[in-house]
mmCIF file of C-alpha atoms in Angstrom:
data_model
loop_
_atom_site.group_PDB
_atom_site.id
_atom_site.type_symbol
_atom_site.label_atom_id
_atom_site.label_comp_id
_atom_site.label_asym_id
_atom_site.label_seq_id
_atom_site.Cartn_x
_atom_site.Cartn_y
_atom_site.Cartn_z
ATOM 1 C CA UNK A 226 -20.988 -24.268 0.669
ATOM 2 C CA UNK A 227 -17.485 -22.706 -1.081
ATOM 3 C CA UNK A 228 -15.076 -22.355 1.382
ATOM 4 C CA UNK A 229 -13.172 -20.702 -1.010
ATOM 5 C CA UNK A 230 -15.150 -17.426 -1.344
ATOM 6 C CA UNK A 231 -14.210 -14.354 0.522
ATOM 7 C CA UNK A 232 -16.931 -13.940 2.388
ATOM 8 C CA UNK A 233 -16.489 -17.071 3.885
ATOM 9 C CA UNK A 234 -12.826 -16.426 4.230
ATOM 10 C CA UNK A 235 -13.553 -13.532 6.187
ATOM 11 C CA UNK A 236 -11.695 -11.362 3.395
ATOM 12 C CA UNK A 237 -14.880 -9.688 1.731
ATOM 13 C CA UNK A 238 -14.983 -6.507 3.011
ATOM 14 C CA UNK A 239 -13.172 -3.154 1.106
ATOM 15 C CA UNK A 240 -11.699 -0.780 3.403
ATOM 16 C CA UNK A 241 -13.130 2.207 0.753
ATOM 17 C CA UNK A 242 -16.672 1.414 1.939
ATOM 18 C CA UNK A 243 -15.703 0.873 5.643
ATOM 19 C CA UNK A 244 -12.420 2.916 6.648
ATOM 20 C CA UNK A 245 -12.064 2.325 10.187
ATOM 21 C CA UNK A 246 -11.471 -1.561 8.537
ATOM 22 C CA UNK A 247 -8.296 -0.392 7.195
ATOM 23 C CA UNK A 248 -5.898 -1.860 6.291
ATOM 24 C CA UNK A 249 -8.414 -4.768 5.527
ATOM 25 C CA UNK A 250 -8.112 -8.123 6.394
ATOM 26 C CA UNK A 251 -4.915 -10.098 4.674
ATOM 27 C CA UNK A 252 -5.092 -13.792 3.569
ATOM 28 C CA UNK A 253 -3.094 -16.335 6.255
ATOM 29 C CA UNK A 254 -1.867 -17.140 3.362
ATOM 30 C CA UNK A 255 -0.978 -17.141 -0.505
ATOM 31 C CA UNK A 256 -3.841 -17.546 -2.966
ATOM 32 C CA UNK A 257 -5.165 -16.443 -6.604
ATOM 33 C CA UNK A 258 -8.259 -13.863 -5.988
ATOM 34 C CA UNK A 259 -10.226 -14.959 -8.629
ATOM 35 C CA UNK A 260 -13.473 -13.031 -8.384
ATOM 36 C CA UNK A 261 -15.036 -13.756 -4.997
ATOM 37 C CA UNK A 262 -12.349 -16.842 -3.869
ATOM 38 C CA UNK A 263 -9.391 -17.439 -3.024
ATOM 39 C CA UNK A 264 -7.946 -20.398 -4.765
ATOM 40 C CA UNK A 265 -4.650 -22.127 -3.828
ATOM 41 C CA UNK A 266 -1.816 -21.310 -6.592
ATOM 42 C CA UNK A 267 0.210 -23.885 -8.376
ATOM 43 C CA UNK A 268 3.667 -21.486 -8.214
ATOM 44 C CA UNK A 269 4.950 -17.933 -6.478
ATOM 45 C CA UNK A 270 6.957 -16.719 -9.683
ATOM 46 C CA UNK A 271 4.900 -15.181 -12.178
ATOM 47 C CA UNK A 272 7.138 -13.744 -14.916
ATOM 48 C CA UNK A 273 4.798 -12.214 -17.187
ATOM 49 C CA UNK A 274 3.636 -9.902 -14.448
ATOM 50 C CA UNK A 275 5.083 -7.292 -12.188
ATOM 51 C CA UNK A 276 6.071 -7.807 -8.579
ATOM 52 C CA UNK A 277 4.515 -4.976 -6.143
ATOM 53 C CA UNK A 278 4.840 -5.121 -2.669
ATOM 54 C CA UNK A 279 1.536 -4.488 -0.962
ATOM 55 C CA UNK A 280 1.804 -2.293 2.466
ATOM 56 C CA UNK A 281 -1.504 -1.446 3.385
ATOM 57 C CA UNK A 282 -5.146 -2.103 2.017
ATOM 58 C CA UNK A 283 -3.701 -3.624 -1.202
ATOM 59 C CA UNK A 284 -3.207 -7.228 0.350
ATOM 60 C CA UNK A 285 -7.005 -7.379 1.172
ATOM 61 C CA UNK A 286 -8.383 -9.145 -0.793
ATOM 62 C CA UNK A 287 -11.715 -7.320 -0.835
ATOM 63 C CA UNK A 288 -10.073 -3.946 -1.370
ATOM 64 C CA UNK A 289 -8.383 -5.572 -4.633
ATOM 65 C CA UNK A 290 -11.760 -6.778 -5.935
ATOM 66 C CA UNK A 291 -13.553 -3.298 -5.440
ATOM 67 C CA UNK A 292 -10.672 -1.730 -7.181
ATOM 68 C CA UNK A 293 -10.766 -4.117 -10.016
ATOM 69 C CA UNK A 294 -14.538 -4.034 -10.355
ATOM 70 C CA UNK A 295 -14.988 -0.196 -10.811
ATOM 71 C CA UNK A 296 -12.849 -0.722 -14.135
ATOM 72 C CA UNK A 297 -14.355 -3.942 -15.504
ATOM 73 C CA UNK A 298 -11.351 -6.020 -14.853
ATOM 74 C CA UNK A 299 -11.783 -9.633 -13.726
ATOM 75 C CA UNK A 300 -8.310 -11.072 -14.166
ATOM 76 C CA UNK A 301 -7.620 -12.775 -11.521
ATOM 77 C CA UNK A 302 -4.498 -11.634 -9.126
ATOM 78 C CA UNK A 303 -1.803 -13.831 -7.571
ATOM 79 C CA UNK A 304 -1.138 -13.038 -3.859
ATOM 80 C CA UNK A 305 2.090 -14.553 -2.542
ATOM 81 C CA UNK A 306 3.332 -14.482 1.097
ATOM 82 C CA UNK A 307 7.537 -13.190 1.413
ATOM 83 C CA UNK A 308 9.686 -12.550 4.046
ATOM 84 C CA UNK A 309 11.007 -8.980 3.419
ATOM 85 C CA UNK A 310 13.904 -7.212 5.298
ATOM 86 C CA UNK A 311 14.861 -4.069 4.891
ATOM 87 C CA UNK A 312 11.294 -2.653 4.815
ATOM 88 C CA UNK A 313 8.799 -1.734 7.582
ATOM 89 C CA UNK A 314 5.296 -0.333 7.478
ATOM 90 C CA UNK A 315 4.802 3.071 8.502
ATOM 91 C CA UNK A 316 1.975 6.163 8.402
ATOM 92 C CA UNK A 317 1.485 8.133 5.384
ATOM 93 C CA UNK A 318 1.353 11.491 6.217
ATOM 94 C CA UNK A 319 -1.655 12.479 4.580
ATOM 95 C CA UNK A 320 -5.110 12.187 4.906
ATOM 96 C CA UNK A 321 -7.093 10.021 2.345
ATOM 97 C CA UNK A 322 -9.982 10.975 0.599
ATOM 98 C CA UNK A 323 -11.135 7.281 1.409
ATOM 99 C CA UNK A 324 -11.312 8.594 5.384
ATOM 100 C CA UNK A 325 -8.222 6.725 6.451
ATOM 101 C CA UNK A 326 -4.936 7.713 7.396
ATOM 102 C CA UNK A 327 -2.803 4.697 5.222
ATOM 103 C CA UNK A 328 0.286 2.885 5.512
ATOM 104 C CA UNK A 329 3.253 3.481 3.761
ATOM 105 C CA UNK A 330 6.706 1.398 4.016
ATOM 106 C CA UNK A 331 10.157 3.022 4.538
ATOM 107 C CA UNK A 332 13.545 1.804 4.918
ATOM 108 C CA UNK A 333 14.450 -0.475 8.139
ATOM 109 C CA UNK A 334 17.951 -2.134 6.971
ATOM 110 C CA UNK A 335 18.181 -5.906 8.904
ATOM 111 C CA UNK A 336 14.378 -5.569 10.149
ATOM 112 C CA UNK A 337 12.326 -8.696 8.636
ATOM 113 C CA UNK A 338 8.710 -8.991 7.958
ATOM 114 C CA UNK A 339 6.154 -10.639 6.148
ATOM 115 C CA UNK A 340 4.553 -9.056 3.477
ATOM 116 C CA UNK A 341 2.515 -9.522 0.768
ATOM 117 C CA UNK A 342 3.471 -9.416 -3.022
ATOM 118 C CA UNK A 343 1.365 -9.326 -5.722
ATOM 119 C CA UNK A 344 1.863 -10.003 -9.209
ATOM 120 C CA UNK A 345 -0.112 -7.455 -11.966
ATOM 121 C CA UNK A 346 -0.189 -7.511 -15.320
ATOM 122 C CA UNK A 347 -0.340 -4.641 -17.020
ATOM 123 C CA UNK A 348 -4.371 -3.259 -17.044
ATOM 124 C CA UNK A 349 -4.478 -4.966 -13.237
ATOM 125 C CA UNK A 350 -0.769 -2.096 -12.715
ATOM 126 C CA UNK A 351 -2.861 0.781 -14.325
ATOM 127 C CA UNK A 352 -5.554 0.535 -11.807
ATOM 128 C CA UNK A 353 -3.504 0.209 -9.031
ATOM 129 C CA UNK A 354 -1.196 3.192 -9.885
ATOM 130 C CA UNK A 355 -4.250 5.127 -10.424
ATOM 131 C CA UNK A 356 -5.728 4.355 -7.162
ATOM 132 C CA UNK A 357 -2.158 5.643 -5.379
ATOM 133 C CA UNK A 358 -2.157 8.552 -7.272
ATOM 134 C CA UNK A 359 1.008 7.695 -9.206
ATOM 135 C CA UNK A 360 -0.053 9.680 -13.080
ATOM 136 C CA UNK A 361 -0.905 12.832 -11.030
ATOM 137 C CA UNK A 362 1.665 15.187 -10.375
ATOM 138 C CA UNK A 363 0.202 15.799 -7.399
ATOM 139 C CA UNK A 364 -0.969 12.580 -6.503
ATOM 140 C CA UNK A 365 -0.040 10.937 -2.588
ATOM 141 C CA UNK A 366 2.240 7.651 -3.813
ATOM 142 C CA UNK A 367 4.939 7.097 -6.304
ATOM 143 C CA UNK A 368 6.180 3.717 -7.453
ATOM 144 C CA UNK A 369 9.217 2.760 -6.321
ATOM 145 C CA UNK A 370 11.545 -0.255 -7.546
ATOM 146 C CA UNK A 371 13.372 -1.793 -4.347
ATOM 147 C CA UNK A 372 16.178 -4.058 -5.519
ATOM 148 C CA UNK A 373 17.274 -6.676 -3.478
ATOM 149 C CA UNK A 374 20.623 -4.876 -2.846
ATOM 150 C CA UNK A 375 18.788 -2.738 -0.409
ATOM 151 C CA UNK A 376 15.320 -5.086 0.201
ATOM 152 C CA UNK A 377 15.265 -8.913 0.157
ATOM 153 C CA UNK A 378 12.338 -10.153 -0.860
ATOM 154 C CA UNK A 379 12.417 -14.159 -0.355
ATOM 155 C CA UNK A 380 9.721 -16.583 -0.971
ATOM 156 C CA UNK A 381 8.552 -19.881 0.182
ATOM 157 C CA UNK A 382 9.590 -21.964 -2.684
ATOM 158 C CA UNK A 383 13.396 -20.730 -1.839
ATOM 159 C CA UNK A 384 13.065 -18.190 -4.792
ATOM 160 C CA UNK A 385 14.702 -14.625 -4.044
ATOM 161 C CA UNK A 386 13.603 -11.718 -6.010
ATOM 162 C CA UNK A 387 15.884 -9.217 -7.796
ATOM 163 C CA UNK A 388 13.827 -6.280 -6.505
ATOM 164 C CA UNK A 389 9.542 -5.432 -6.762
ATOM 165 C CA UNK A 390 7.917 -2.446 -6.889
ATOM 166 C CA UNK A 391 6.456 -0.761 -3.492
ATOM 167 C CA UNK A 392 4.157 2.524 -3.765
ATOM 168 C CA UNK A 393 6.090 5.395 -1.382
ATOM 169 C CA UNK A 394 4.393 8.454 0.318
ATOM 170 C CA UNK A 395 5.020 11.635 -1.589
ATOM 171 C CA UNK A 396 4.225 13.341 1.693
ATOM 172 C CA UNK A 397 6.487 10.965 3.961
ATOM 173 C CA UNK A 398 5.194 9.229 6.756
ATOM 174 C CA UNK A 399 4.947 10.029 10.442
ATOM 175 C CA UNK A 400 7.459 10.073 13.083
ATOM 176 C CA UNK A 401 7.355 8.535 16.225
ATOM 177 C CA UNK A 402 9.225 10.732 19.694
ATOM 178 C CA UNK A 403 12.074 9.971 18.767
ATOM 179 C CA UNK A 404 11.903 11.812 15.136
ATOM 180 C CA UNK A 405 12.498 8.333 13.113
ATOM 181 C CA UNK A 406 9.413 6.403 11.502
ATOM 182 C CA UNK A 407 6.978 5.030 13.302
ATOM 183 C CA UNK A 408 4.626 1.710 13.078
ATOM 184 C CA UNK A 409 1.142 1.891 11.394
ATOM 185 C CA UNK A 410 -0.960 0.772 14.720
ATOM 186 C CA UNK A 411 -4.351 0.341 13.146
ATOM 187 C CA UNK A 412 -6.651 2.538 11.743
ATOM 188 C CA UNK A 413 -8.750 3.703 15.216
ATOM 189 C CA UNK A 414 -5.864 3.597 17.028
ATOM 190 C CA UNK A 415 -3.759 5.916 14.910
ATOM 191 C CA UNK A 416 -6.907 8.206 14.346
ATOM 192 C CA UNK A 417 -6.937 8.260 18.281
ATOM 193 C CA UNK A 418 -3.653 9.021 18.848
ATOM 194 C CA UNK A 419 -3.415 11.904 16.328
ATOM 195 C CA UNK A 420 -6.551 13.592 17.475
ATOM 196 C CA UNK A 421 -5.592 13.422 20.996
ATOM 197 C CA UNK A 422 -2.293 15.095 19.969
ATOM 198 C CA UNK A 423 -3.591 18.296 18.522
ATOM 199 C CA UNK A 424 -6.595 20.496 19.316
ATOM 200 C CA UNK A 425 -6.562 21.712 15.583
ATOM 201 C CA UNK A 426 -6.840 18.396 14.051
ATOM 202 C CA UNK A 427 -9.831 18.001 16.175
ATOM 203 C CA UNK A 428 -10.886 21.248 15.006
ATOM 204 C CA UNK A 429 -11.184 20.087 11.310
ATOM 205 C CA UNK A 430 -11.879 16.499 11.423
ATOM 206 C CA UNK A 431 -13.505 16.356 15.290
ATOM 207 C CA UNK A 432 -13.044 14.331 18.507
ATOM 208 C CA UNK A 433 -13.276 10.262 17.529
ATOM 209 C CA UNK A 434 -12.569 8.022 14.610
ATOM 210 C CA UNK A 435 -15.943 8.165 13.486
ATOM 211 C CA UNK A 436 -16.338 11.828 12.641
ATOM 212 C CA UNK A 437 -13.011 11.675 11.140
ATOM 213 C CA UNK A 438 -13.762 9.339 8.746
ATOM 214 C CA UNK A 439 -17.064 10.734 7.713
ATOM 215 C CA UNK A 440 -15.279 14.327 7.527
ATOM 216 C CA UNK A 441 -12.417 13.347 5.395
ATOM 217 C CA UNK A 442 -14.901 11.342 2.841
ATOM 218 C CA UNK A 443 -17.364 14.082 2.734
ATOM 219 C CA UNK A 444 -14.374 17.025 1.616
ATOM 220 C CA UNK A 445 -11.422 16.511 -0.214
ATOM 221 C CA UNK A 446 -10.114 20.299 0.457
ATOM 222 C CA UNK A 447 -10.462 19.478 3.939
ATOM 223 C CA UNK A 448 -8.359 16.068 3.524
ATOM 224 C CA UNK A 449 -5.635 18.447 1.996
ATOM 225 C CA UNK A 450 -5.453 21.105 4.682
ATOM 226 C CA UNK A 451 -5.102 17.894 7.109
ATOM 227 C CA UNK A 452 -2.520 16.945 5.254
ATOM 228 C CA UNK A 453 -0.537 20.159 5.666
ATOM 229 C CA UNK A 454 -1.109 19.977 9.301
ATOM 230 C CA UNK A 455 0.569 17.483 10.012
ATOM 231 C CA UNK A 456 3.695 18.907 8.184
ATOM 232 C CA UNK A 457 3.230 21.886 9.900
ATOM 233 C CA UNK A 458 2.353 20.371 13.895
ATOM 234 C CA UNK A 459 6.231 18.588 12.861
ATOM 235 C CA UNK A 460 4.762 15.179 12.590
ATOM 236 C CA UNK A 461 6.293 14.022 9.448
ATOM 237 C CA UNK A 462 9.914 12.524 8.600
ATOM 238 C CA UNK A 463 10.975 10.910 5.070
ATOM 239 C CA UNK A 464 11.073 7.005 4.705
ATOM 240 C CA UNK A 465 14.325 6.466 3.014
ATOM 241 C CA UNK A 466 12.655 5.223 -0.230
ATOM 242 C CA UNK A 467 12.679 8.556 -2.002
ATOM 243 C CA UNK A 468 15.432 8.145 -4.540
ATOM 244 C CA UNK A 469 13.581 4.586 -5.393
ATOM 245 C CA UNK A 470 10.734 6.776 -6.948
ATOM 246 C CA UNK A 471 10.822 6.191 -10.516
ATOM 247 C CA UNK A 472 8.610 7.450 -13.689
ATOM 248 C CA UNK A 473 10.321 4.644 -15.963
ATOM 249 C CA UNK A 474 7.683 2.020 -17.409
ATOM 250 C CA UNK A 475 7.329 -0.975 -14.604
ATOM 251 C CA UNK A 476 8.909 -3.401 -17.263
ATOM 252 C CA UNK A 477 11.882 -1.251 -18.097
ATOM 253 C CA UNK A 478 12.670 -1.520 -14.226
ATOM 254 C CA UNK A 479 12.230 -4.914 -14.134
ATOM 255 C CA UNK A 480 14.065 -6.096 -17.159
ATOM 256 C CA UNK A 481 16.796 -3.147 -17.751
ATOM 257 C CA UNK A 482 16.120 -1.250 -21.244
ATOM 258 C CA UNK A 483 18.872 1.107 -22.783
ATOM 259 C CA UNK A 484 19.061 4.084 -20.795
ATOM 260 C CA UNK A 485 17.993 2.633 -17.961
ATOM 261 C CA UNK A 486 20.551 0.481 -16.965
ATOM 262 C CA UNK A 487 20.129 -2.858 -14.825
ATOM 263 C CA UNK A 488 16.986 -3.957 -12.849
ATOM 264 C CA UNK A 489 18.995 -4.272 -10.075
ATOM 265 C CA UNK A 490 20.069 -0.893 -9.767
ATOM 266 C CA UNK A 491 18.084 2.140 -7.692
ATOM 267 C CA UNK A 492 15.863 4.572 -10.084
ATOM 268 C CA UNK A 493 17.917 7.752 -11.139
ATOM 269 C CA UNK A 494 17.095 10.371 -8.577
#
């Protein structure tokens, strides 16, 4: 047997087909997704790819492979273990079409954490940006570039970043009592917790997990009015990462271009 492949890993299953999974599980530690295994990598810097910082559902490995899959792509995708401060993981404040409520970082200066990065080249960048929503003018997540003035993002080799890319929450992310950010908890227990808290979010997506879920996936109109609730109950606050939101090419940020200045150096607002 290959004690390699995901399903023996434990890493197999895609929080799109199963949402009360999300975020997914995560690796215990870095590896190459190569189709259906995990393979040990031979270094953490990749230079011909783009660093993004992966939150949410984006470090399981069976999420990435669904997401690859509906678009043909079988490259595989390097998924490296760093020690980030300056960045927690909160709750977007929308409601996904998937039937999850997702995570979304903002801006904790001196907290640490590990996160995962991974490293996209450019067809492997496309799909993820269209997954957040990041062409749409509309769409839930920008791209942000975090530079490691503000984020430090070191690995286990010793090797500190300049700065990587982090999808932000167009809509924010949720507040806790005290009106600042507050922890993603896990997908039934934030579902829970938000139902409990308002009678008209129970009126539109009902009284458990379950029949949230299976609302939300079955109407996107209805994922958008949740959305404005929780705006509107006073639920959200911003995550500090706003200003990062940039529309430059992912290569310009990384590299500095004319115009754009140095890759160390926040996105114009």
């Amino acid at each position: 047997m290959d004690d390699r492949t995901l399903e023996t890993l434990g890493l197999a299953d895609a929080p799109r087909d199963a949402p009360l999974l999300y975020p997914g599980a995560w690796p215990s530690d870095s590896g190459l997704l190569d189709g259906d295994r995990l393979l040990p990598l031979d270094r953490l810097v990749y230079d011909d790819r783009v660093p993004v910082l992966a939150v949410g559902s984006n470090a399981c490995p069976g999420q990435l492979r669904r997401k690859m899959r509906a678009f043909g792509i079988v490259s595989p995708i390097p998924l490296v273990k760093a020690r980030v401060t300056g960045l927690d993981v909160g709750v977007s404040a929308h409601v996904s079409r998937m039937g999850y409520v997702s995570a979304s970082p903002f801006h904790a200066p001196g907290h640490v954490r590990e996160l995962f990065l991974t490293w996209l080249d450019d067809e492997q960048l496309a799909v993820i940006d269209a997954s957040e929503g990041v062409p749409l003018p509309d769409g839930n997540f920008g791209r942000a570039w975090l530079p490691s003035s503000d984020v430090r993002i070191d690995l286990a080799d010793g090797t500190a970043l300049p700065g990587a890319f982090v999808y932000v929450n167009r809509h924010g992310v949720l507040r806790d009592g005290t009106g600042a950010p507050r922890n993603h908890p896990g997908q039934r227990a934030v579902i829970t917790e938000l139902l409990l808290g308002s009678a008209r979010l129970r009126e539109l997506f009902g009284g458990t997990p379950e029949e949230f879920c299976a609302r939300a996936r079955a109407d996107a109109r209805l994922c958008a009015r949740g959305t404005r609730l929780l705006a509107q109950e006073n639920l959200v606050t911003v995550s500090g990462l706003e200003a990062y939101v940039t529309t430059e090419p992912a290569r310009a940020q990384q590299t500095g271009s004319p115009g754009t200045g140095s890759s160390l150096l926040p996105p114009s607002m």
